[in-house]
Short mmCIF file of C-alpha atoms in Angstrom, two decimals:
data_model
loop_
_atom_site.label_atom_id
_atom_site.label_comp_id
_atom_site.label_asym_id
_atom_site.label_seq_id
_atom_site.Cartn_x
_atom_site.Cartn_y
_atom_site.Cartn_z
CA MET O 299 -0.04 0.02 -0.04
CA THR O 300 1.32 3.48 -1.06
CA ALA O 301 1.96 5.84 1.81
CA ILE O 302 2.12 9.53 1.43
CA ALA O 303 4.21 11.44 4.10
CA ILE O 304 4.42 15.17 4.64
CA HIS O 305 7.83 16.47 5.75
CA SER O 306 7.52 19.75 7.88
CA VAL O 307 10.12 21.93 9.18
CA ARG O 308 10.72 24.98 11.12
CA THR O 309 12.17 27.41 8.55
CA GLY O 310 13.20 30.30 11.20
CA LYS O 311 13.60 30.22 15.19
CA GLY O 312 10.22 30.48 16.80
CA MET O 313 8.39 29.62 13.67
CA PRO O 314 5.72 26.85 13.45
CA PHE O 315 6.41 23.60 11.57
CA GLU O 316 5.39 24.10 7.97
CA PRO O 317 4.96 21.47 5.25
CA VAL O 318 8.39 21.84 2.82
CA GLY O 319 8.06 18.37 0.99
CA VAL O 320 6.16 15.19 0.17
CA TRP O 321 7.55 11.56 0.24
CA VAL O 322 5.74 8.69 -1.85
CA ILE O 323 6.45 5.56 -0.23
CA ASP O 324 5.73 2.03 -1.71
CA GLY O 325 7.23 -0.64 0.06
CA GLU O 326 11.04 -0.17 0.05
CA GLN O 327 10.80 2.53 -2.64
CA ALA O 328 10.63 6.34 -1.48
CA ALA O 329 10.28 9.20 -3.97
CA PRO O 330 10.56 12.88 -2.78
CA PHE O 331 9.24 16.06 -4.16
CA TYR O 332 10.59 19.26 -2.65
CA PRO O 333 9.90 22.60 -4.63
CA HIS O 334 12.96 24.64 -5.40
CA GLN O 335 12.65 27.05 -2.36
CA HIS O 336 12.73 24.11 0.06
CA GLU O 337 15.21 22.02 -1.73
CA GLN O 338 17.75 22.24 1.17
CA TYR O 339 15.41 19.89 3.20
CA ARG O 340 15.91 17.33 0.92
CA ASP O 341 18.87 15.72 2.63
CA ARG O 342 17.20 16.18 6.08
CA GLY O 343 14.23 14.07 4.87
CA TRP O 344 16.38 11.50 3.23
CA LYS O 345 18.36 10.92 6.40
CA ALA O 346 15.13 10.58 8.24
CA ILE O 347 13.58 7.85 5.65
CA VAL O 348 16.64 6.06 4.73
CA GLU O 349 18.70 5.96 7.92
CA ARG O 350 16.12 3.65 9.70
CA PRO O 351 16.09 0.38 11.75
CA MET O 352 15.86 -2.83 10.04
CA GLU O 353 11.88 -2.50 9.00
CA SER O 354 10.11 -1.37 5.56
CA ALA O 355 10.05 2.26 4.71
CA GLU O 356 6.04 2.24 5.13
CA HIS O 357 6.10 0.82 8.86
CA TRP O 358 8.98 3.37 9.64
CA ILE O 359 7.30 6.43 8.33
CA GLY O 360 4.22 5.36 10.24
CA TYR O 361 6.18 5.24 13.32
CA LYS O 362 7.54 8.58 12.50
CA ALA O 363 4.34 10.20 12.07
CA SER O 364 3.27 9.12 15.60
CA THR O 365 6.25 10.18 17.29
CA SER O 366 7.60 13.26 15.40
CA PRO O 367 6.18 16.57 14.62
CA SER O 368 8.13 16.75 11.59
CA TRP O 369 6.43 13.87 9.74
CA GLN O 370 2.64 13.34 9.04
CA LEU O 371 0.86 11.01 6.98
CA TYR O 372 -1.64 12.39 4.34
CA GLU O 373 -5.02 11.43 4.20
CA PRO O 374 -6.82 12.68 0.82
CA LYS O 375 -10.10 14.24 1.22
CA THR O 376 -10.65 14.10 -2.57
CA PRO O 377 -10.48 11.15 -4.80
CA LEU O 378 -7.03 12.55 -5.92
CA PHE O 379 -5.33 9.02 -6.44
CA ASP O 380 -8.38 7.46 -8.05
CA ILE O 381 -6.56 7.22 -11.34
CA GLY O 382 -2.87 6.94 -11.90
CA GLU O 383 0.14 7.08 -9.49
CA PRO O 384 0.18 9.49 -6.40
CA ASP O 385 1.17 12.97 -7.51
CA ALA O 386 3.49 14.29 -4.86
CA GLU O 387 3.48 17.81 -6.25
CA SER O 388 -0.31 18.07 -6.16
CA VAL O 389 -0.31 16.88 -2.86
CA TYR O 390 2.31 19.38 -1.73
CA GLU O 391 0.17 22.11 -3.17
CA GLU O 392 -2.66 21.13 -1.43
CA VAL O 393 -1.29 21.05 2.00
CA ARG O 394 0.85 23.88 1.34
CA GLY O 395 -2.19 26.06 0.52
CA GLN O 396 -4.28 24.78 3.68
CA PHE O 397 -1.17 25.67 5.71
CA GLU O 398 -1.01 29.27 4.38
CA ALA O 399 -4.68 29.63 4.77
CA GLN O 400 -4.55 28.28 8.39
CA MET O 401 -1.63 30.99 9.09
CA ALA O 402 -3.67 33.80 7.59
CA ARG O 403 -6.53 32.98 10.08
CA PRO O 404 -6.46 35.30 13.35
CA ALA O 405 -4.64 33.78 16.17
CA SER O 406 -7.90 33.36 18.28
CA LEU O 407 -8.95 30.77 15.84
CA ALA O 408 -6.07 28.49 16.61
CA SER O 409 -6.72 25.13 18.30
CA PRO O 410 -7.48 25.27 22.20
CA ASP O 411 -4.14 23.73 22.79
CA GLY O 412 -2.25 26.50 21.07
CA THR O 413 -1.21 24.85 18.06
CA LEU O 414 -2.51 25.18 14.45
CA ARG O 415 -3.97 22.13 12.76
CA VAL O 416 -4.08 21.52 9.06
CA THR O 417 -5.90 18.35 7.67
CA GLY O 418 -4.25 16.52 10.44
CA LEU O 419 -0.70 18.34 10.45
CA THR O 420 0.20 19.81 13.81
CA ILE O 421 2.15 23.04 13.48
CA GLU O 422 3.68 23.51 16.96
CA SER O 423 4.50 26.78 18.51
CA ALA O 424 7.11 25.78 21.12
CA ASP O 425 10.54 24.53 20.50
CA PRO O 426 11.17 21.08 21.26
CA ALA O 427 14.35 20.30 22.65
CA PRO O 428 16.32 17.45 21.27
CA GLY O 429 15.74 14.12 23.27
CA ASN O 430 17.45 12.29 25.76
CA TRP O 431 18.72 9.51 23.75
CA GLY O 432 18.81 7.18 27.01
CA SER O 433 22.25 5.77 26.06
CA SER O 434 23.65 3.67 28.77
CA ARG O 435 27.13 4.79 30.30
CA PHE O 436 28.48 1.20 29.22
CA ALA O 437 27.33 1.76 25.73
CA ILE O 438 28.71 5.04 25.71
CA ALA O 439 32.18 4.18 27.08
CA GLN O 440 32.39 0.92 24.91
CA SER O 441 31.46 2.84 21.65
CA TRP O 442 34.28 5.14 22.08
CA TRP O 443 36.59 2.14 22.57
CA ILE O 444 35.33 0.58 19.39
CA ALA O 445 35.66 3.65 17.64
CA SER O 446 39.07 4.68 18.83
CA GLU O 447 40.54 1.03 17.93
CA LEU O 448 38.97 1.16 14.46
CA VAL O 449 40.73 4.77 13.69
CA ARG O 450 43.80 3.32 15.46
CA ARG O 451 43.90 0.26 13.14
CA HIS O 452 42.72 2.26 10.14
CA PRO O 453 43.97 6.01 10.38
CA GLU O 454 42.15 7.05 7.26
CA LEU O 455 38.85 6.65 9.29
CA MET O 456 37.41 9.44 11.44
CA VAL O 457 34.37 9.65 14.13
CA TYR O 458 31.33 11.73 13.54
CA GLU O 459 28.34 12.01 15.86
CA MET O 460 24.99 11.68 14.37
CA HIS O 461 21.37 11.40 15.39
CA PRO O 462 19.35 9.75 12.40
CA GLY O 463 15.99 8.22 12.70
CA GLY O 464 14.32 11.39 13.11
CA GLY O 465 16.80 12.34 16.05
CA GLN O 466 15.92 9.39 18.28
CA TYR O 467 19.18 7.57 17.73
CA ASP O 468 22.72 8.26 19.14
CA VAL O 469 25.29 7.33 16.95
CA LEU O 470 28.97 7.34 16.56
CA CYS O 471 29.76 6.90 13.22
CA VAL O 472 33.13 5.55 11.72
CA ALA O 473 33.85 6.09 8.22
CA THR O 474 36.24 7.95 5.72
CA PRO O 475 35.83 11.59 5.99
CA ASP O 476 34.40 11.92 2.30
CA GLN O 477 31.38 9.80 3.74
CA PHE O 478 30.40 12.95 5.81
CA THR O 479 30.54 15.40 2.85
CA PRO O 480 27.49 16.61 1.26
CA ASP O 481 28.19 14.82 -1.90
CA PRO O 482 30.45 11.77 -1.32
CA ARG O 483 32.56 10.43 -4.02
CA ILE O 484 31.61 6.79 -3.62
CA VAL O 485 29.24 4.76 -1.57
CA ALA O 486 31.48 3.33 1.15
CA PRO O 487 30.95 1.55 4.42
CA ARG O 488 29.89 3.37 7.56
CA VAL O 489 29.97 1.78 10.79
CA MET O 490 26.91 3.09 12.92
CA LEU O 491 27.59 2.53 16.68
CA ASN O 492 24.14 3.54 18.04
CA ARG O 493 24.33 3.60 21.69
CA ALA O 494 20.60 3.57 21.80
CA GLY O 495 20.07 0.69 19.68
CA THR O 496 22.51 -1.57 17.82
CA ILE O 497 25.78 -1.74 15.94
CA GLN O 498 25.12 -1.37 12.36
CA ILE O 499 27.17 -1.11 9.04
CA HIS O 500 25.46 1.02 6.25
CA ARG O 501 26.37 1.26 2.67
CA GLY O 502 24.01 3.76 1.04
CA GLY O 503 20.63 2.54 1.65
CA GLN O 504 21.62 -0.79 2.66
CA SER O 505 22.09 -1.72 6.38
CA GLU O 506 23.33 -4.80 8.27
CA ILE O 507 22.99 -5.36 12.05
CA VAL O 508 26.32 -6.57 13.64
CA ALA O 509 25.64 -6.80 17.33
CA ASN O 510 23.74 -5.46 20.23
CA TRP O 511 25.63 -3.97 23.24
CA ILE O 512 24.70 -7.00 25.51
CA SER O 513 26.66 -9.34 23.22
CA VAL O 514 29.36 -6.72 22.93
CA LEU O 515 29.75 -6.53 26.85
CA GLU O 516 29.50 -10.34 27.27
CA ALA O 517 32.31 -11.21 24.55
CA ALA O 518 35.05 -13.35 25.49
CA GLY O 519 37.41 -10.59 24.06
CA PRO O 520 36.99 -6.88 23.27
CA HIS O 521 38.46 -7.11 19.92
CA GLU O 522 35.98 -9.79 18.67
CA ILE O 523 33.85 -7.02 17.80
CA VAL O 524 36.29 -4.75 16.29
CA LYS O 525 37.47 -7.70 13.97
CA ASP O 526 34.07 -8.74 13.02
CA ILE O 527 33.28 -5.16 12.12
CA GLU O 528 36.51 -4.77 10.00
CA ALA O 529 35.52 -8.02 7.92
CA ARG O 530 31.99 -7.11 7.33
CA ALA O 531 32.97 -3.50 6.46
CA GLY O 532 35.64 -5.07 4.14
CA TRP O 533 38.36 -3.26 5.89
CA GLY O 534 40.60 -6.06 6.82
CA SER O 535 42.74 -6.66 9.76
CA PRO O 536 46.10 -4.82 9.58
CA SER O 537 49.06 -6.99 9.79
CA SER O 538 50.60 -4.58 12.15
CA SER O 539 49.30 -1.91 14.46
CA PRO O 540 49.78 1.74 12.61
CA SER O 541 51.33 4.44 14.41
CA THR O 542 48.97 6.40 16.43
CA THR O 543 48.08 9.49 14.86
CA GLU O 544 46.93 13.30 16.23
CA ARG O 545 43.30 12.32 15.36
CA ALA O 546 43.41 8.90 16.80
CA ILE O 547 45.16 9.84 20.12
CA GLY O 548 42.03 12.16 20.77
CA TYR O 549 39.72 9.34 20.36
CA ARG O 550 41.75 6.96 22.41
CA PHE O 551 42.07 9.73 25.27
CA PHE O 552 38.25 9.92 25.39
CA ALA O 553 37.84 5.92 25.53
CA ALA O 554 40.44 5.71 28.34
CA ALA O 555 38.69 8.64 30.23
CA LEU O 556 35.20 6.92 29.91
CA ALA O 557 36.38 3.43 30.92
CA MET O 558 38.40 5.04 33.83
CA LEU O 559 35.22 7.06 35.16
CA ILE O 560 32.43 4.69 34.25
CA ASN O 561 31.25 4.60 37.58
CA ASP O 562 31.86 8.05 38.86
CA ARG O 563 28.86 9.38 40.61
CA ARG O 564 28.25 11.81 37.91
CA PRO O 565 27.93 10.36 34.33
CA TRP O 566 30.92 11.20 32.02
CA ASP O 567 30.11 11.48 28.24
CA VAL O 568 31.62 12.95 25.05
CA ARG O 569 29.65 14.97 22.64
CA SER O 570 30.26 16.85 19.50
CA GLU O 571 30.23 20.61 19.24
CA SER O 572 28.13 20.02 15.87
CA LEU O 573 24.74 18.64 16.48
CA ASP O 574 23.63 16.73 13.41
CA SER O 575 20.19 15.34 13.67
CA SER O 576 17.67 14.56 10.93
CA GLU O 577 15.09 15.82 13.08
CA TRP O 578 16.79 19.05 13.93
CA GLY O 579 19.40 19.52 11.27
CA LEU O 580 22.70 20.89 11.96
CA SER O 581 23.52 23.34 14.61
CA ARG O 582 25.92 23.98 17.36
CA ALA O 583 25.57 22.08 20.65
CA GLY O 584 26.77 24.88 22.79
CA LEU O 585 29.29 22.76 24.90
CA ILE O 586 32.50 24.80 24.20
CA GLY O 587 31.47 28.42 24.61
CA GLU O 588 33.61 28.93 27.86
CA PHE O 589 36.63 27.90 26.21
CA ALA O 590 38.04 31.06 24.87
CA ASP O 591 41.08 29.11 23.14
CA VAL O 592 38.81 27.41 21.04
CA ASP O 593 36.77 30.14 19.96
CA SER O 594 39.90 31.73 18.80
CA GLU O 595 41.07 29.01 16.79
CA LEU O 596 37.60 28.11 15.17
CA ALA O 597 38.48 30.17 12.06
CA GLY O 598 41.69 28.55 11.57
CA THR O 599 40.36 25.05 11.71
CA PRO O 600 41.61 22.94 8.62
CA GLY O 601 38.87 22.04 6.81
CA LEU O 602 37.79 18.35 5.58
CA GLY O 603 34.81 19.41 3.66
CA ILE O 604 32.51 17.64 6.19
CA HIS O 605 29.19 18.59 7.84
CA GLY O 606 29.15 21.04 10.65
CA GLU O 607 32.68 22.49 10.11
CA PRO O 608 34.36 23.93 11.84
CA TYR O 609 32.37 22.67 15.07
CA SER O 610 32.50 18.90 14.15
CA HIS O 611 36.20 19.08 14.62
CA TYR O 612 35.74 19.86 18.26
CA TRP O 613 34.55 17.20 21.14
CA ALA O 614 33.57 18.10 24.58
CA LEU O 615 34.32 15.64 27.45
CA ARG O 616 31.45 16.15 29.76
CA ARG O 617 31.23 15.42 33.63
CA GLY O 618 27.26 15.81 34.24
CA ALA O 619 26.48 19.04 32.82
CA GLU O 620 29.93 20.45 32.83
CA THR O 621 32.57 20.41 29.89
CA VAL O 622 35.79 19.74 31.70
CA ALA O 623 37.88 19.70 28.44
CA VAL O 624 37.64 19.98 24.74
CA VAL O 625 39.81 17.97 22.27
CA SER O 626 39.97 18.80 18.57
CA MET O 627 40.10 16.53 15.80
CA GLU O 628 43.85 17.73 15.07
CA GLY O 629 44.76 16.44 18.51
CA TYR O 630 44.80 19.53 20.71
CA LEU O 631 43.57 19.50 24.46
CA TYR O 632 41.87 22.54 25.79
CA ARG O 633 41.16 23.07 29.59
CA PRO O 634 40.00 26.03 31.60
CA GLY O 635 42.87 28.17 32.66
CA VAL O 636 45.51 25.80 30.92
CA GLU O 637 47.32 26.52 27.76
CA PRO O 638 46.26 24.20 24.94
CA ARG O 639 48.36 21.06 24.64
CA ALA O 640 49.09 18.68 21.89
CA LEU O 641 48.02 15.19 23.16
CA MET O 642 50.86 13.57 21.04
CA ASP O 643 53.38 15.41 23.07
CA ALA O 644 51.66 14.22 26.26
CA TYR O 645 51.58 10.76 24.86
CA LEU O 646 55.17 10.50 23.88
CA LYS O 647 56.18 12.07 27.45
CA SER O 648 54.24 9.21 29.07
CA ASP O 649 56.34 6.80 27.03
CA LYS O 650 53.27 5.89 24.92
CA ARG O 651 51.33 4.65 27.73
CA LEU O 652 47.74 5.75 27.24
CA LEU O 653 46.34 5.29 30.74
CA ALA O 654 49.37 6.88 32.38
CA MET O 655 48.89 10.08 30.01
CA THR O 656 44.93 9.92 30.92
CA THR O 657 45.59 9.87 34.53
CA ASP O 658 47.93 12.84 34.40
CA LEU O 659 45.70 14.99 32.44
CA LEU O 660 42.41 14.01 34.44
CA ARG O 661 44.04 13.84 37.90
CA LYS O 662 41.78 16.51 39.26
CA TRP O 663 38.66 14.22 38.70
CA LEU O 664 40.37 10.94 39.85
#
């Protein structure tokens, strides 16, 4: 059965949700229509539809429509589809016209709950905050260890935080940098470490579940999952460990810190300053504002062409609601009241002993 989904977004701060595109979904096929003035929202819609769990697109869009203000199922009030294929452009023009008519009505005619409704489309007036993804401290710590090991063993890779599935998933994605650009040159594997779900490997629109977090924690050896991911992604296992790079040492520092502090009375976490969600789009997370040294270096951050630059190069080490340190993808550590420091220098000073380096840098909290 064909499903028609309306994609709505806020086109400005404080604005209501308004329809910007239409998706015609038939089985596993999903065809979008976005008018030229809203073409910039097509990628956001694509992420929400394609980066989904292992279920059909029809079931997924039904779930999205019941949980997200950005998606609604269209129910025609006229025999629009009595002949021929569903016409996404006609659907868009209809719901867009209803939206504009509703917006032109006096505020007193709005719904009693303070929202505007257009043929089942709820146009909310308050900004919902991105959700609490509910990731366990064990999944967070282990995801960083897996990600850091993959990058250590394959230095061409990088780590990118994203929240696909309409913003409900909490993913550390490991792939080559070109996979995080607006127009990747090739379709290559992306390892999706979803701390609120499962570990998957994505290739374009295809996905494969590798493991859940219970099986990872119960594995006889920690490298079992790393080698399994390498094999499934086609990366292979290196014959010898490459030298640690500036990028890898930052990820390894996070993994060591989270493992050491996993049972601290306050939760520890690592978050990107770039908040990439298929629900909310790209924005700053606002985690590094008190670090003047970082702000002064943002403009000079080397570009890779990835989403969210320069903010996607900076990661915040968090203790509860406090950012205690910031690490750049280029391997620099920033702490309040302390000069920025190259983590590679600290690593070499500790005779390449990662735990010794991490203990020295985080001594205040141990």
